[in-house]
Amino acid sequence: VQLVESGGGLVQAGGSLRLSCVVSGVSFDDWAVGWFRQAPGKEREGVSCRASDGRQYYADSVTGRFTISIDNAKKVYLQMNSLKPEDTGVYYCAAILLCGSTYPVSGSWGQGTQVTVSS
């Protein structure tokens, strides 16, 4: 199982970014896939999740601004609009057993991609 994130960067508040996650060794029919983030000095938190049945879940703080999607069962995207400074952090994708889980099935986290939102 391998997931590699990309697409982060520096953006002004109100701007948009699209994160990508290349997935190998995982079937979206069998596993959920989630985006997580970790801000400096804070614990990693779940941002969005796509369950194996296609249902999507979002943290309250990003509902209406972020959208999770998949592409040909090989990539997972996180479209982030109306970004706020509090969205700053390292973003990770992970295959997980169920939405709500915080343990990647691979047993470890990838390097993530840095998102910095300036005010």
PDB file of C-alpha atoms in Angstrom:
ATOM      1  CA  VAL A   1       0.000   0.000   0.000  1.00  0.00           C
ATOM      2  CA  GLN A   2       1.438   3.310  -1.021  1.00  0.00           C
ATOM      3  CA  LEU A   3      -0.062   6.770  -1.191  1.00  0.00           C
ATOM      4  CA  VAL A   4       1.877   9.846  -2.271  1.00  0.00           C
ATOM      5  CA  GLU A   5       0.545  13.348  -1.770  1.00  0.00           C
ATOM      6  CA  SER A   6       1.232  16.446  -3.853  1.00  0.00           C
ATOM      7  CA  GLY A   7      -0.240  19.797  -4.744  1.00  0.00           C
ATOM      8  CA  GLY A   8       0.415  21.828  -1.647  1.00  0.00           C
ATOM      9  CA  GLY A   9       1.793  25.333  -1.686  1.00  0.00           C
ATOM     10  CA  LEU A  10       1.485  28.882  -0.485  1.00  0.00           C
ATOM     11  CA  VAL A  11      -1.795  30.646  -1.180  1.00  0.00           C
ATOM     12  CA  GLN A  12      -3.517  33.765   0.053  1.00  0.00           C
ATOM     13  CA  ALA A  13      -6.635  33.570   2.135  1.00  0.00           C
ATOM     14  CA  GLY A  14      -9.657  33.073  -0.089  1.00  0.00           C
ATOM     15  CA  GLY A  15      -7.639  31.182  -2.666  1.00  0.00           C
ATOM     16  CA  SER A  16      -7.846  27.569  -3.813  1.00  0.00           C
ATOM     17  CA  LEU A  17      -5.616  24.534  -4.055  1.00  0.00           C
ATOM     18  CA  ARG A  18      -6.169  21.003  -5.279  1.00  0.00           C
ATOM     19  CA  LEU A  19      -4.273  18.258  -3.541  1.00  0.00           C
ATOM     20  CA  SER A  20      -3.620  14.945  -5.272  1.00  0.00           C
ATOM     21  CA  CYS A  21      -2.840  11.542  -3.872  1.00  0.00           C
ATOM     22  CA  VAL A  22      -1.562   8.736  -6.064  1.00  0.00           C
ATOM     23  CA  VAL A  23      -2.735   5.413  -4.730  1.00  0.00           C
ATOM     24  CA  SER A  24      -1.294   1.946  -5.259  1.00  0.00           C
ATOM     25  CA  GLY A  25      -2.099  -1.356  -3.638  1.00  0.00           C
ATOM     26  CA  VAL A  26      -5.536  -0.243  -2.473  1.00  0.00           C
ATOM     27  CA  SER A  27      -8.977  -0.669  -3.966  1.00  0.00           C
ATOM     28  CA  PHE A  28     -11.482   2.105  -3.287  1.00  0.00           C
ATOM     29  CA  ASP A  29     -14.158  -0.588  -3.310  1.00  0.00           C
ATOM     30  CA  ASP A  30     -12.615  -2.185  -0.244  1.00  0.00           C
ATOM     31  CA  TRP A  31     -11.217   0.694   1.784  1.00  0.00           C
ATOM     32  CA  ALA A  32     -12.096   4.199   2.726  1.00  0.00           C
ATOM     33  CA  VAL A  33      -9.662   6.946   1.852  1.00  0.00           C
ATOM     34  CA  GLY A  34      -9.214  10.060   3.886  1.00  0.00           C
ATOM     35  CA  TRP A  35      -7.412  13.348   3.956  1.00  0.00           C
ATOM     36  CA  PHE A  36      -5.888  14.437   7.225  1.00  0.00           C
ATOM     37  CA  ARG A  37      -3.926  17.488   8.284  1.00  0.00           C
ATOM     38  CA  GLN A  38      -1.575  18.450  11.051  1.00  0.00           C
ATOM     39  CA  ALA A  39      -1.038  22.052  11.998  1.00  0.00           C
ATOM     40  CA  PRO A  40       2.087  23.121  13.883  1.00  0.00           C
ATOM     41  CA  GLY A  41       1.829  22.145  17.526  1.00  0.00           C
ATOM     42  CA  LYS A  42      -1.450  20.312  17.020  1.00  0.00           C
ATOM     43  CA  GLU A  43      -2.515  16.728  16.610  1.00  0.00           C
ATOM     44  CA  ARG A  44      -3.331  15.260  13.231  1.00  0.00           C
ATOM     45  CA  GLU A  45      -7.037  15.613  12.435  1.00  0.00           C
ATOM     46  CA  GLY A  46      -9.364  14.189   9.842  1.00  0.00           C
ATOM     47  CA  VAL A  47     -10.465  16.621   7.150  1.00  0.00           C
ATOM     48  CA  SER A  48     -12.444  14.548   4.683  1.00  0.00           C
ATOM     49  CA  CYS A  49     -13.166  10.937   3.918  1.00  0.00           C
ATOM     50  CA  ARG A  50     -14.636   8.910   1.080  1.00  0.00           C
ATOM     51  CA  ALA A  51     -16.096   5.624   2.231  1.00  0.00           C
ATOM     52  CA  SER A  52     -15.924   2.451   0.136  1.00  0.00           C
ATOM     53  CA  ASP A  53     -19.594   2.931  -0.755  1.00  0.00           C
ATOM     54  CA  GLY A  54     -18.882   6.394  -2.113  1.00  0.00           C
ATOM     55  CA  ARG A  55     -20.293   8.435   0.726  1.00  0.00           C
ATOM     56  CA  GLN A  56     -18.300  11.492   1.673  1.00  0.00           C
ATOM     57  CA  TYR A  57     -17.678  13.026   5.043  1.00  0.00           C
ATOM     58  CA  TYR A  58     -16.184  16.349   6.027  1.00  0.00           C
ATOM     59  CA  ALA A  59     -14.992  18.015   9.178  1.00  0.00           C
ATOM     60  CA  ASP A  60     -17.280  20.851  10.226  1.00  0.00           C
ATOM     61  CA  SER A  61     -14.471  23.343   9.695  1.00  0.00           C
ATOM     62  CA  VAL A  62     -14.195  22.539   5.975  1.00  0.00           C
ATOM     63  CA  THR A  63     -17.770  21.653   5.018  1.00  0.00           C
ATOM     64  CA  GLY A  64     -18.861  23.638   2.016  1.00  0.00           C
ATOM     65  CA  ARG A  65     -15.290  24.579   1.114  1.00  0.00           C
ATOM     66  CA  PHE A  66     -13.486  21.264   0.517  1.00  0.00           C
ATOM     67  CA  THR A  67     -14.462  18.420  -1.799  1.00  0.00           C
ATOM     68  CA  ILE A  68     -12.981  14.938  -1.940  1.00  0.00           C
ATOM     69  CA  SER A  69     -13.072  12.961  -5.177  1.00  0.00           C
ATOM     70  CA  ILE A  70     -11.434  10.026  -6.911  1.00  0.00           C
ATOM     71  CA  ASP A  71     -10.250   9.587 -10.489  1.00  0.00           C
ATOM     72  CA  ASN A  72     -10.190   6.203 -12.243  1.00  0.00           C
ATOM     73  CA  ALA A  73      -9.583   4.529  -8.880  1.00  0.00           C
ATOM     74  CA  LYS A  74      -5.954   5.623  -8.923  1.00  0.00           C
ATOM     75  CA  LYS A  75      -5.977   9.136  -7.528  1.00  0.00           C
ATOM     76  CA  VAL A  76      -7.708  10.893  -4.719  1.00  0.00           C
ATOM     77  CA  TYR A  77      -8.162  14.636  -4.816  1.00  0.00           C
ATOM     78  CA  LEU A  78      -8.990  17.276  -2.266  1.00  0.00           C
ATOM     79  CA  GLN A  79     -10.290  20.477  -3.807  1.00  0.00           C
ATOM     80  CA  MET A  80      -9.888  23.259  -1.286  1.00  0.00           C
ATOM     81  CA  ASN A  81     -11.659  26.551  -1.876  1.00  0.00           C
ATOM     82  CA  SER A  82     -12.040  29.706   0.211  1.00  0.00           C
ATOM     83  CA  LEU A  83      -8.923  28.797   2.119  1.00  0.00           C
ATOM     84  CA  LYS A  84      -8.332  30.292   5.528  1.00  0.00           C
ATOM     85  CA  PRO A  85      -5.114  30.746   7.522  1.00  0.00           C
ATOM     86  CA  GLU A  86      -6.339  28.073   9.932  1.00  0.00           C
ATOM     87  CA  ASP A  87      -6.231  25.566   7.066  1.00  0.00           C
ATOM     88  CA  THR A  88      -2.446  25.759   7.187  1.00  0.00           C
ATOM     89  CA  GLY A  89      -0.738  22.466   7.877  1.00  0.00           C
ATOM     90  CA  VAL A  90       0.727  19.319   6.397  1.00  0.00           C
ATOM     91  CA  TYR A  91      -1.904  17.346   4.558  1.00  0.00           C
ATOM     92  CA  TYR A  92      -1.816  13.565   4.336  1.00  0.00           C
ATOM     93  CA  CYS A  93      -3.924  11.025   2.520  1.00  0.00           C
ATOM     94  CA  ALA A  94      -4.405   7.522   3.815  1.00  0.00           C
ATOM     95  CA  ALA A  95      -6.388   4.393   3.146  1.00  0.00           C
ATOM     96  CA  ILE A  96      -8.291   3.541   6.299  1.00  0.00           C
ATOM     97  CA  LEU A  97     -10.669   0.804   7.339  1.00  0.00           C
ATOM     98  CA  LEU A  98     -13.654   3.086   7.895  1.00  0.00           C
ATOM     99  CA  CYS A  99     -14.271   6.821   7.849  1.00  0.00           C
ATOM    100  CA  GLY A 100     -13.563   8.034  11.337  1.00  0.00           C
ATOM    101  CA  SER A 101     -10.497   5.860  11.723  1.00  0.00           C
ATOM    102  CA  THR A 102      -7.169   7.590  12.167  1.00  0.00           C
ATOM    103  CA  TYR A 103      -4.947   4.580  11.477  1.00  0.00           C
ATOM    104  CA  PRO A 104      -3.719   4.079   7.924  1.00  0.00           C
ATOM    105  CA  VAL A 105      -3.975   0.481   6.705  1.00  0.00           C
ATOM    106  CA  SER A 106      -0.411   0.785   5.483  1.00  0.00           C
ATOM    107  CA  GLY A 107       0.741   1.194   9.065  1.00  0.00           C
ATOM    108  CA  SER A 108       2.481   4.493   8.467  1.00  0.00           C
ATOM    109  CA  TRP A 109       1.919   8.001   7.156  1.00  0.00           C
ATOM    110  CA  GLY A 110       3.452   9.398   4.004  1.00  0.00           C
ATOM    111  CA  GLN A 111       5.460  12.594   3.808  1.00  0.00           C
ATOM    112  CA  GLY A 112       2.400  14.730   3.240  1.00  0.00           C
ATOM    113  CA  THR A 113       2.201  18.011   1.385  1.00  0.00           C
ATOM    114  CA  GLN A 114       2.511  21.426   3.001  1.00  0.00           C
ATOM    115  CA  VAL A 115      -0.335  23.910   2.659  1.00  0.00           C
ATOM    116  CA  THR A 116       0.280  27.438   3.861  1.00  0.00           C
ATOM    117  CA  VAL A 117      -2.484  30.031   3.755  1.00  0.00           C
ATOM    118  CA  SER A 118      -1.402  33.607   4.311  1.00  0.00           C
ATOM    119  CA  SER A 119      -3.729  36.252   5.687  1.00  0.00           C
TER     120      SER A 119
END
